[in-house]
Amino acid sequence: MMMSWSWCKTTGRHEAEGTKKGSSSAGRVAAWLLLSPLLVLVVLKTDFLPTVSRTDTGLGNAKWQQQHYPHGPEAVKADMGGSASRLTCNLSNRHSDTCTMEGDVRIHGRSATVYVVAAASNHRRPENSTVTVRPYTRKWEQETMARIREVTVRYTPPPAPFGSGVIPPRCTAVHDGAPAVVFSTGGCGTNFFHAMSDLVVPLYITAREYGGRVHLLVTDYRPEWVAKFRPVLDALSAHPVVDLDSDAAVRCFPAARVGLESHNGMLAIDPTLSRHGYTMVGFRDFLRSVFSLPRPWAWSSSRPVISRPPRLVMVLRRHSRALTNEADTVAAMEDLGFDVVPARPEDVADMGRFARVVNSCDVMVGVHGAGLTNMVFLPHNATVVQIVPWGDMKWACWYDFGEPVQGMGLRYVEYEVTAEETTLKEKYARDHPVFTDPQSIHRQGKAWATFLDGQNVTLDIDRFKAAMQQVFQSITTG
Ligand SMILES: *[C@@H]1O[C@H](CO)[C@@H](O)[C@H](O)[C@H]1NC(C)=O
Ligand SMILES: *[C@@H]1O[C@H](CO)[C@@H](O)[C@H](O)[C@H]1NC(C)=O
Ligand SMILES: *[C@@H]1O[C@H](CO)[C@@H](O)[C@H](O)[C@H]1NC(C)=O
Ligand SMILES: *[C@@H]1O[C@H](CO)[C@@H](O)[C@H](O)[C@H]1NC(C)=O
C-alpha cells in the first residue's frame, strides 16, 4: 500500500511552480500511469526485435509500438560484428521506468530524445520504435510525475546513405567512452527526505558501479539541487553534470541508462535487486567518505567514548510538529545524562556541516519530518527515536523512517504522542473525529492539513523521559 498523501503531492507541487519548464502533456502520462499493475518488458536488439512482453491488455494508450520480428541468423551476425545496438526497458517497476542501452547512443537534450541507432549491416531495417520515460522514482504518484519532463527513447535505423541525415542526428559531442545516466531533478528534491529517497539513493544504485566514469545528464534541472548535492555528485561522477533541458548538443555515448533504479520502500536498497549487492549500510559508508565523517561506530557499552557521555541530537521543527516545550525536553534529556545538541532548521540547512554534527552523535530524536533523514549520517549502531504525532500516523511514520532505519544498521525507537500531548486539543473538542476517529480524517483527504501541518507537540515530560531512560540504559549497559 502506498500513502494517499505525501509532501511531494501537496507542498512539492507549489514549490515546483515557477521552476517548472519544458514539461510536456501531463494528461497523457496520467492515463499511462493508471494502467498498473503493468508487467511490461521491452527488449530491442539490433535489426531483429522490438519484442514486448506483457501481462496486461489495457495498453491502448501506451506510447510505444509493439512489433515482432522473427530473428534470423543475420541478426546474430550483426551482434557478433561488434556494432550491435541494444535497448532494454523495464516498465514494470512500481517506482520507476528504466531503459538501458548500448551501442550507438545519441542524446539530444533540447528535444529530450535519446536515439539508439541500429547497426547498418542488416538489410532488414527496423521500424522506428519509441518508448517514453519520465525519469523520476515516484511512478505511482501521478501528480508528481506530471511535473517530470518526458524523455523519448527512439530505436532508429541508421541514416540512409543519401538521406537528409536529420534522424538520427549527427554527434556534436563525443565523450570519453564513459556511459551516461539520465534523470530528472524536477520532482520533490527541495525536501531533504525526497532528495535522498527519490534521487540520491536511486542515483547511487544506478551510477555507483561506474566508479566515477559516468556522465550525469539532468532534465528538469534544478541548480540549487545540484549545488546542494555537489559533493555526492562529484563522488559519483568525475564529469560535470549536464543540464539537458537547453542542451543543443547531440552527445554520443557507447551506453546509457535512462531513469533511476529504485527499490521498494523509502530510503531503501534491496541487495538482491542490486547488480552489485549494494546495501543501505554501504550507502551510509559512501556518504561517510564523501563528507569525511570520522565515526563509523556509535557509543555503546562495548565502545564507550571515554571522554564524554552519549551525545543526542534533537531535530527541532518550527512551523508544524514543533515541540512547544523544547527547553524542558532538552533539560530532561540532559538530566538523564545525555550531552544534548539542539538542531534548529537553520543549523540543519548546511548539509555538510550538519552531517558532521550528526556523525558525532549516538542518538537522534525528532518529531516525524524530513529532518530525520539526517539519520543517514549517524554512526552505525546509533539509535533513532521518532516521535509520532497524533492522528493514526503510526503506519506512515514507520514506512518513511521506521522501516528504513533497520536496513541502515541503526536502532529504532518510536514514541507515539497521546491526545494529551498534541496542540490539536486547543482546536478541537475531545469528541471531535480528530480524536475519536482519526481514520475518517484520512479518508476525507485531510490528514496532511490536519495532522502534519496542523499540530504542534507538547511532550509529557515524565512519560517521554521514561522512554528515553530506556534508550540511555540500552546504550550504556549494552
Ligand atoms: C523489471 O523490474 C521488476 C520489478 O522491479 C523486476 O522484478 C524484474 O526482474 C525486472 N526485469 C528485468 C528483466 O530486469
Ligand atoms: C521513422 O522516422 C523517420 C524520421 O522521423 C520517418 O521519416 C519515418 O517515416 C519513420 N518510419 C516509421 C515507420 O515510422
Ligand atoms: C506551531 O508553533 C509555531 C511556533 O513555534 C507556530 O508558528 C505555528 O503556528 C504552530 N503551528 C500549529 C499548527 O499550531
Ligand atoms: C551495537 O549495539 C548492541 C546493542 O547495544 C551491542 O550489543 C553491540 O555490541 C553494538 N555493536 C557495536 C559494534 O558497538
Coordinates of C-alpha atoms and ligand atoms in Angstrom, one line a residue:
M1 CA 0.0 0.0 0.0
M2 CA 1.2 3.5 -0.8
M3 CA 0.2 6.5 1.2
S4 CA -2.6 8.6 -0.3
W5 CA -0.9 11.8 0.7
S6 CA 2.7 13.0 0.6
W7 CA 4.8 16.1 0.9
C8 CA 5.6 15.7 -2.8
K9 CA 2.0 15.9 -3.9
T10 CA 1.0 18.7 -1.6
T11 CA 3.8 21.1 -0.8
G12 CA 6.0 19.9 -3.6
R13 CA 3.5 21.0 -6.2
H14 CA 3.6 24.6 -5.0
E15 CA 7.4 24.6 -4.8
A16 CA 7.7 23.3 -8.3
E17 CA 5.6 26.2 -9.7
G18 CA 7.8 28.8 -11.2
T19 CA 10.7 26.4 -11.7
K20 CA 8.8 24.2 -14.0
K21 CA 9.8 24.3 -17.6
G22 CA 9.6 22.2 -20.7
S23 CA 7.1 19.7 -19.3
S24 CA 5.0 18.0 -21.9
S25 CA 1.4 16.8 -22.0
A26 CA 0.7 16.0 -18.4
G27 CA -2.6 14.4 -19.2
R28 CA -1.1 11.6 -21.3
V29 CA 1.1 10.2 -18.6
A30 CA -1.9 10.1 -16.3
A31 CA -3.6 7.5 -18.5
W32 CA -0.3 5.7 -18.8
L33 CA 0.3 5.5 -15.1
L34 CA -3.2 4.4 -14.4
L35 CA -2.5 1.2 -16.3
S36 CA -1.0 -0.5 -13.3
P37 CA -0.2 -3.1 -12.4
L38 CA 1.9 -3.3 -15.6
L39 CA 4.3 -6.1 -16.3
V40 CA 6.0 -4.8 -19.4
L41 CA 9.4 -5.6 -20.6
V42 CA 10.6 -4.2 -23.9
V43 CA 13.8 -5.5 -25.5
L44 CA 15.0 -4.1 -28.7
K45 CA 18.1 -5.6 -30.3
T46 CA 19.9 -4.8 -33.5
D47 CA 17.8 -5.4 -36.5
F48 CA 15.7 -8.1 -35.1
L49 CA 13.3 -7.4 -32.3
P50 CA 11.3 -5.0 -30.9
T51 CA 9.8 -7.7 -28.6
V52 CA 7.4 -6.6 -26.0
S53 CA 6.1 -9.0 -23.4
R54 CA 3.3 -8.0 -21.1
T55 CA 0.7 -9.5 -18.9
D56 CA -1.8 -6.7 -19.2
T57 CA -4.1 -6.0 -22.1
G58 CA -5.1 -2.4 -21.3
L59 CA -2.3 -0.8 -23.2
G60 CA -4.2 1.0 -25.9
N61 CA -2.8 4.4 -24.8
A62 CA 0.8 3.3 -24.3
K63 CA 3.1 5.2 -26.5
W64 CA 5.4 2.5 -27.7
Q65 CA 4.8 0.4 -30.7
Q66 CA 4.7 -3.3 -30.4
Q67 CA 6.4 -5.2 -33.1
H68 CA 7.6 -8.7 -33.6
Y69 CA 10.3 -9.8 -35.9
P70 CA 11.5 -13.4 -36.0
H71 CA 15.2 -13.1 -35.6
G72 CA 17.2 -14.7 -38.3
P73 CA 20.9 -15.8 -38.3
E74 CA 21.8 -12.4 -39.8
A75 CA 20.8 -10.6 -36.6
V76 CA 23.1 -12.8 -34.6
K77 CA 25.9 -11.9 -37.1
A78 CA 25.3 -8.2 -36.5
D79 CA 25.7 -8.8 -32.8
M80 CA 29.0 -10.6 -33.3
G81 CA 30.3 -7.9 -35.6
G82 CA 30.5 -5.6 -32.5
S83 CA 28.3 -2.9 -33.9
A84 CA 25.1 -4.1 -32.2
S85 CA 22.9 -1.6 -30.5
R86 CA 20.7 -2.9 -27.8
L87 CA 17.8 -1.3 -25.9
T88 CA 16.1 -2.9 -22.9
C89 CA 13.4 -1.2 -21.0
N90 CA 11.8 -2.3 -17.8
L91 CA 8.4 -0.7 -17.3
S92 CA 7.2 -3.0 -14.6
N93 CA 8.9 -1.5 -11.6
R94 CA 6.5 0.3 -9.3
H95 CA 8.8 3.2 -8.6
S96 CA 10.4 4.0 -12.0
D97 CA 10.6 3.1 -15.6
T98 CA 14.2 2.5 -16.8
C99 CA 15.8 1.9 -20.1
T100 CA 19.3 0.5 -20.6
M101 CA 21.0 0.8 -23.9
E102 CA 24.4 0.2 -25.5
G103 CA 26.0 0.6 -28.9
D104 CA 25.4 3.9 -30.7
V105 CA 23.5 6.1 -28.3
R106 CA 22.9 9.8 -29.2
I107 CA 21.3 12.2 -26.8
H108 CA 19.7 15.5 -27.7
G109 CA 18.8 17.4 -24.6
R110 CA 16.7 20.2 -26.0
S111 CA 14.2 17.7 -27.6
A112 CA 14.7 15.3 -24.7
T113 CA 15.3 12.5 -27.2
V114 CA 17.6 9.5 -26.9
Y115 CA 18.4 7.8 -30.2
V116 CA 19.6 4.2 -30.2
V117 CA 20.9 3.7 -33.6
A118 CA 20.7 0.2 -35.1
A119 CA 23.7 -1.2 -37.0
A120 CA 23.8 -0.6 -40.7
S121 CA 24.9 -4.1 -41.6
N122 CA 21.5 -5.7 -41.9
H123 CA 19.3 -5.5 -44.9
R124 CA 16.2 -5.6 -42.8
R125 CA 15.9 -2.2 -41.2
P126 CA 13.9 -2.0 -38.0
E127 CA 10.8 0.1 -37.9
N128 CA 11.2 3.1 -35.6
S129 CA 10.3 2.2 -32.1
T130 CA 9.6 4.7 -29.3
V131 CA 9.5 4.3 -25.6
T132 CA 8.8 7.3 -23.3
V133 CA 10.1 7.5 -19.8
R134 CA 9.7 10.1 -17.1
P135 CA 13.0 9.6 -15.3
Y136 CA 11.8 10.1 -11.7
T137 CA 11.1 7.5 -9.0
R138 CA 7.6 8.2 -7.8
K139 CA 5.8 6.5 -10.7
W140 CA 2.8 5.6 -8.5
E141 CA 2.1 9.3 -7.8
Q142 CA 0.5 10.9 -10.9
E143 CA 0.5 14.4 -9.6
T144 CA 4.3 14.3 -9.2
M145 CA 5.1 12.5 -12.4
A146 CA 3.0 15.1 -14.4
R147 CA 5.7 17.6 -13.5
I148 CA 8.5 15.4 -14.9
R149 CA 9.8 16.0 -18.4
E150 CA 9.2 13.1 -20.7
V151 CA 12.2 11.6 -22.3
T152 CA 11.7 9.8 -25.6
V153 CA 13.9 6.8 -26.3
R154 CA 13.9 6.1 -30.1
Y155 CA 15.3 2.9 -31.6
T156 CA 16.0 4.1 -35.1
P157 CA 17.6 2.8 -38.3
P158 CA 21.0 4.3 -39.2
P159 CA 21.0 7.3 -41.5
A160 CA 20.2 6.4 -45.1
P161 CA 23.3 6.9 -47.3
F162 CA 21.7 9.7 -49.3
G163 CA 19.1 10.8 -46.8
S164 CA 18.7 14.1 -45.1
G165 CA 20.7 13.0 -42.1
V166 CA 18.1 14.5 -39.7
I167 CA 17.2 11.3 -37.9
P168 CA 19.4 10.1 -36.3
P169 CA 21.2 13.4 -35.8
R170 CA 24.9 13.6 -36.1
C171 CA 27.0 13.6 -33.0
T172 CA 28.4 17.0 -32.0
A173 CA 29.9 16.0 -28.7
V174 CA 31.7 12.6 -28.4
H175 CA 32.7 11.9 -24.8
D176 CA 35.4 9.7 -23.4
G177 CA 33.8 6.4 -23.8
A178 CA 32.0 6.5 -20.4
P179 CA 28.3 5.8 -20.3
A180 CA 25.5 8.3 -19.4
V181 CA 22.8 8.3 -16.8
V182 CA 19.7 10.4 -17.5
F183 CA 17.5 11.5 -14.6
S184 CA 15.2 14.4 -13.6
T185 CA 15.6 16.7 -10.6
G186 CA 12.1 18.1 -11.1
G187 CA 10.2 16.1 -8.5
C188 CA 10.4 16.9 -4.9
G189 CA 14.1 17.3 -4.3
T190 CA 13.8 20.5 -2.3
N191 CA 12.6 18.4 0.5
F192 CA 15.6 16.6 2.1
F193 CA 13.7 13.3 2.6
H194 CA 12.6 13.2 -1.0
A195 CA 16.0 14.4 -2.2
M196 CA 17.6 11.3 -0.5
S197 CA 14.9 8.8 -1.1
D198 CA 13.8 9.7 -4.6
L199 CA 17.1 10.8 -6.0
V200 CA 20.3 10.3 -4.1
V201 CA 19.8 6.6 -3.1
P202 CA 18.5 5.6 -6.6
L203 CA 21.4 7.5 -8.2
Y204 CA 23.8 5.5 -6.0
I205 CA 22.1 2.3 -7.0
T206 CA 22.2 3.2 -10.7
A207 CA 25.6 5.0 -11.1
R208 CA 27.9 4.0 -8.3
E209 CA 29.1 0.9 -10.2
Y210 CA 30.9 3.1 -12.8
G211 CA 33.4 4.3 -10.2
G212 CA 33.1 7.9 -11.4
R213 CA 33.4 7.0 -15.2
V214 CA 29.9 8.1 -16.0
H215 CA 28.2 11.3 -17.3
L216 CA 25.2 12.6 -15.3
L217 CA 22.6 14.2 -17.6
V218 CA 19.8 16.0 -15.8
T219 CA 16.4 17.0 -17.0
D220 CA 14.1 19.5 -15.1
Y221 CA 17.5 20.8 -14.0
R222 CA 17.4 22.5 -10.6
P223 CA 20.7 24.4 -10.0
E224 CA 20.0 24.6 -6.2
W225 CA 19.6 20.8 -6.0
V226 CA 22.8 20.2 -8.0
A227 CA 24.7 22.7 -5.8
K228 CA 23.5 21.2 -2.6
F229 CA 24.4 17.6 -3.6
R230 CA 27.6 18.6 -5.3
P231 CA 29.9 16.6 -3.0
V232 CA 27.8 13.4 -3.7
L233 CA 27.6 14.1 -7.4
D234 CA 31.3 14.6 -7.6
A235 CA 31.9 11.3 -5.8
L236 CA 29.6 9.5 -8.3
S237 CA 30.9 11.2 -11.5
A238 CA 34.2 12.6 -12.5
H239 CA 32.5 14.8 -15.1
P240 CA 30.5 18.0 -14.9
V241 CA 26.7 17.5 -14.5
V242 CA 25.0 18.4 -17.8
D243 CA 21.8 20.5 -17.8
L244 CA 19.9 18.7 -20.6
D245 CA 16.9 20.9 -20.9
S246 CA 18.5 23.6 -23.0
D247 CA 21.4 21.5 -24.4
A248 CA 21.7 21.9 -28.1
A249 CA 24.5 19.4 -28.5
V250 CA 24.0 15.8 -29.7
R251 CA 26.0 13.9 -27.1
C252 CA 27.1 10.4 -28.1
F253 CA 27.8 7.5 -25.8
P254 CA 28.6 3.8 -26.0
A255 CA 26.0 3.1 -23.4
A256 CA 23.3 4.9 -21.3
R257 CA 20.7 4.4 -18.7
V258 CA 17.5 6.5 -18.7
G259 CA 15.7 6.6 -15.4
L260 CA 17.0 5.7 -12.0
E261 CA 16.6 2.3 -10.4
S262 CA 14.6 2.4 -7.2
H263 CA 13.7 -0.4 -4.9
N264 CA 10.6 -0.9 -2.8
G265 CA 10.3 1.1 0.3
M266 CA 11.7 4.5 1.2
L267 CA 15.4 5.2 1.7
A268 CA 15.9 1.6 0.6
I269 CA 18.3 -0.6 -1.3
D270 CA 17.4 -4.3 -1.8
P271 CA 20.8 -6.1 -2.2
T272 CA 19.1 -8.9 -4.1
L273 CA 17.9 -6.4 -6.8
S274 CA 21.1 -4.5 -7.0
R275 CA 23.5 -5.8 -9.6
H276 CA 26.4 -5.4 -7.2
G277 CA 24.7 -6.3 -4.0
Y278 CA 24.6 -2.7 -2.7
T279 CA 23.1 -2.1 0.7
M280 CA 22.0 0.9 2.7
V281 CA 24.8 0.2 5.1
G282 CA 27.2 0.5 2.2
F283 CA 25.4 3.7 1.1
R284 CA 26.0 5.2 4.5
D285 CA 29.7 4.3 4.3
F286 CA 29.8 6.0 1.0
L287 CA 28.3 9.2 2.5
R288 CA 30.7 9.0 5.4
S289 CA 33.5 9.0 3.0
V290 CA 32.0 11.8 0.8
F291 CA 31.6 14.1 3.8
S292 CA 34.8 12.9 5.6
L293 CA 32.8 11.8 8.7
P294 CA 35.1 10.3 11.3
R295 CA 32.9 8.0 13.3
P296 CA 31.9 4.6 11.9
W297 CA 30.5 3.4 15.3
A298 CA 28.3 4.9 17.9
W299 CA 28.8 4.9 21.7
S300 CA 27.9 1.6 23.2
S301 CA 28.9 -0.2 26.3
S302 CA 31.3 -2.2 24.2
R303 CA 32.7 1.0 22.6
P304 CA 32.3 3.9 25.1
V305 CA 33.8 7.2 24.1
I306 CA 35.8 7.6 27.2
S307 CA 35.9 11.3 27.4
R308 CA 32.2 12.1 27.2
P309 CA 28.6 10.8 27.7
P310 CA 26.4 9.6 24.8
R311 CA 25.5 12.6 22.6
L312 CA 21.9 13.2 21.4
V313 CA 20.9 15.4 18.6
M314 CA 17.3 16.8 18.8
V315 CA 16.0 17.7 15.4
L316 CA 13.6 20.6 16.0
R317 CA 10.9 21.9 13.7
R318 CA 9.4 25.4 13.5
H319 CA 6.1 25.8 11.7
S320 CA 4.3 22.5 12.4
R321 CA 5.1 19.5 14.5
A322 CA 7.2 21.8 16.6
L323 CA 7.9 21.0 20.3
T324 CA 6.2 23.7 22.3
N325 CA 8.2 22.7 25.3
E326 CA 11.6 22.4 23.6
A327 CA 13.6 23.8 26.5
D328 CA 12.0 21.5 29.1
T329 CA 12.6 18.5 26.8
V330 CA 16.3 19.4 26.3
A331 CA 16.7 19.8 30.1
A332 CA 15.1 16.4 30.7
M333 CA 17.4 14.7 28.3
E334 CA 20.4 16.4 30.0
D335 CA 19.1 15.1 33.4
L336 CA 19.3 11.6 32.1
G337 CA 22.9 12.0 31.2
F338 CA 22.9 12.8 27.5
D339 CA 25.0 15.5 26.0
V340 CA 22.3 17.3 24.0
V341 CA 22.8 19.1 20.7
P342 CA 19.6 21.0 19.7
A343 CA 19.4 21.3 15.9
R344 CA 17.1 24.0 14.6
P345 CA 16.2 24.4 10.9
E346 CA 19.0 27.0 10.5
D347 CA 21.5 24.5 11.9
V348 CA 20.4 21.7 9.6
A349 CA 20.4 23.8 6.4
D350 CA 24.2 23.3 5.7
M351 CA 24.2 19.6 4.9
G352 CA 27.9 19.1 5.1
R353 CA 28.3 20.9 8.4
F354 CA 25.2 19.2 9.9
A355 CA 26.4 15.8 8.7
R356 CA 29.5 16.2 10.9
V357 CA 27.3 17.2 13.9
V358 CA 25.1 14.1 13.4
N359 CA 28.0 11.8 13.0
S360 CA 29.3 13.0 16.4
C361 CA 26.0 11.8 18.0
D362 CA 24.8 8.5 19.2
V363 CA 21.1 9.2 19.3
M364 CA 18.8 11.2 17.1
V365 CA 15.4 12.4 18.4
G366 CA 12.7 14.3 16.5
V367 CA 9.1 14.5 15.6
H368 CA 8.3 12.9 12.2
G369 CA 9.6 15.1 9.4
A370 CA 12.2 15.4 6.7
G371 CA 14.9 16.4 9.2
L372 CA 15.1 12.8 10.5
T373 CA 16.5 11.9 7.1
N374 CA 19.8 13.2 8.5
M375 CA 20.0 9.8 10.2
V376 CA 21.9 8.7 7.1
F377 CA 24.9 10.5 8.7
L378 CA 24.7 8.7 12.1
P379 CA 27.4 6.2 13.0
H380 CA 26.5 2.5 12.9
N381 CA 24.5 1.2 15.8
A382 CA 23.2 4.6 16.8
T383 CA 19.6 5.0 17.9
V384 CA 16.8 6.9 16.1
V385 CA 13.8 8.0 18.2
Q386 CA 10.9 9.0 16.1
I387 CA 8.1 11.0 17.8
V388 CA 4.9 10.0 16.0
P389 CA 2.3 12.9 16.0
W390 CA -1.3 12.4 16.9
G391 CA -3.7 11.1 14.2
D392 CA -3.2 7.4 13.5
M393 CA 0.1 8.2 11.9
K394 CA 2.0 5.2 13.1
W395 CA 2.0 3.3 9.9
A396 CA 3.0 6.2 7.7
C397 CA 5.8 7.2 10.1
W398 CA 7.0 3.6 10.1
Y399 CA 7.0 3.5 6.3
D400 CA 9.1 6.7 6.0
F401 CA 11.6 6.2 8.7
G402 CA 11.0 3.2 10.9
E403 CA 11.5 0.6 8.3
P404 CA 14.5 2.3 6.6
V405 CA 16.3 2.5 10.0
Q406 CA 16.5 -1.3 10.1
G407 CA 18.3 -1.5 6.8
M408 CA 20.8 1.2 7.8
G409 CA 22.3 -0.6 10.7
L410 CA 20.7 1.7 13.2
R411 CA 18.4 1.0 16.1
Y412 CA 14.8 2.3 16.1
V413 CA 12.6 3.5 19.0
E414 CA 9.1 5.0 18.4
Y415 CA 7.3 7.4 20.8
E416 CA 3.6 7.9 19.9
V417 CA 2.1 11.1 21.3
T418 CA -1.2 10.8 23.1
A419 CA -4.2 13.1 22.7
E420 CA -2.9 15.0 25.8
E421 CA 0.3 15.8 24.0
T422 CA -1.0 17.5 20.9
T423 CA -1.9 21.1 20.4
L424 CA -4.9 19.8 18.3
K425 CA -6.8 19.7 21.7
E426 CA -6.8 23.5 21.7
K427 CA -8.6 23.5 18.3
Y428 CA -10.9 20.5 18.6
A429 CA -13.2 19.2 21.3
R430 CA -12.3 15.7 22.6
D431 CA -15.4 14.2 21.0
H432 CA -14.4 15.5 17.5
P433 CA -13.5 12.9 14.9
V434 CA -9.9 14.3 15.0
F435 CA -9.7 12.5 18.4
T436 CA -12.5 9.8 18.2
D437 CA -11.9 8.6 14.6
P438 CA -8.7 10.0 13.0
Q439 CA -9.0 7.5 10.2
S440 CA -12.1 9.4 9.0
I441 CA -9.9 12.5 8.6
H442 CA -7.5 10.4 6.4
R443 CA -10.4 9.2 4.3
Q444 CA -11.5 12.7 3.7
G445 CA -8.0 13.5 2.4
K446 CA -7.4 16.0 5.2
A447 CA -4.6 14.1 7.0
W448 CA -1.9 16.3 5.7
A449 CA -3.5 19.6 6.6
T450 CA -4.8 18.3 10.0
F451 CA -2.2 16.0 11.4
L452 CA 1.0 17.1 9.7
D453 CA 0.6 20.8 9.0
G454 CA -1.9 21.3 11.7
Q455 CA -0.4 20.3 15.0
N456 CA 2.5 21.0 17.4
V457 CA 3.5 18.7 20.1
T458 CA 3.7 19.3 23.9
L459 CA 5.6 16.3 25.2
D460 CA 4.5 14.9 28.6
I461 CA 8.0 15.3 30.1
D462 CA 7.7 12.4 32.6
R463 CA 6.4 10.0 30.0
F464 CA 9.0 11.0 27.4
K465 CA 11.8 10.9 30.0
A466 CA 10.8 7.4 31.0
A467 CA 11.0 6.2 27.3
M468 CA 14.4 8.0 26.9
Q469 CA 15.7 6.5 30.1
Q470 CA 15.4 3.1 28.5
V471 CA 17.3 4.3 25.5
F472 CA 20.1 5.6 27.7
Q473 CA 20.3 2.3 29.6
S474 CA 20.4 0.2 26.4
I475 CA 23.4 2.3 25.2
T476 CA 25.3 2.4 28.4
T477 CA 24.7 -1.1 29.7
G478 CA 24.6 -2.9 26.3
Ligands
LIG1 C1 11.9 -5.5 -14.0 O1 11.6 -4.9 -12.8 C2 10.8 -5.8 -12.0 C3 10.4 -5.0 -10.8 O2 11.5 -4.4 -10.1 C4 11.7 -7.0 -11.6 O3 11.0 -7.9 -10.8 C5 12.2 -7.7 -12.9 O4 13.1 -8.7 -12.6 C6 12.8 -6.7 -13.9 N1 13.0 -7.4 -15.1 C7 14.2 -7.4 -15.7 C8 14.3 -8.2 -16.9 O5 15.2 -6.9 -15.2
LIG2 C1 10.9 6.7 -38.9 O1 11.4 8.1 -38.6 C2 11.6 8.8 -39.7 C3 12.2 10.2 -39.3 O2 11.3 10.8 -38.4 C4 10.4 9.0 -40.6 O3 10.7 9.7 -41.7 C5 9.9 7.6 -40.9 O4 8.6 7.8 -41.6 C6 9.7 6.8 -39.7 N1 9.2 5.5 -40.0 C7 8.2 4.9 -39.5 C8 7.9 3.5 -39.9 O5 7.6 5.4 -38.5
LIG3 C1 3.4 25.6 15.9 O1 4.2 26.5 16.6 C2 4.8 27.6 15.8 C3 5.7 28.4 16.7 O2 6.8 27.6 17.1 C4 3.7 28.5 15.3 O3 4.3 29.4 14.5 C5 2.8 27.6 14.5 O4 1.7 28.4 14.0 C6 2.3 26.4 15.3 N1 1.5 25.6 14.4 C7 0.4 25.0 14.8 C8 -0.2 24.1 13.8 O5 -0.1 25.1 15.9
LIG4 C1 25.6 -2.5 18.9 O1 24.6 -2.4 19.8 C2 24.3 -3.6 20.5 C3 23.2 -3.4 21.5 O2 23.5 -2.4 22.4 C4 25.6 -4.1 21.3 O3 25.3 -5.3 21.9 C5 26.7 -4.2 20.3 O4 27.9 -4.5 21.0 C6 26.9 -2.9 19.5 N1 27.9 -3.2 18.5 C7 29.0 -2.4 18.4 C8 30.0 -2.9 17.3 O5 29.2 -1.5 19.0

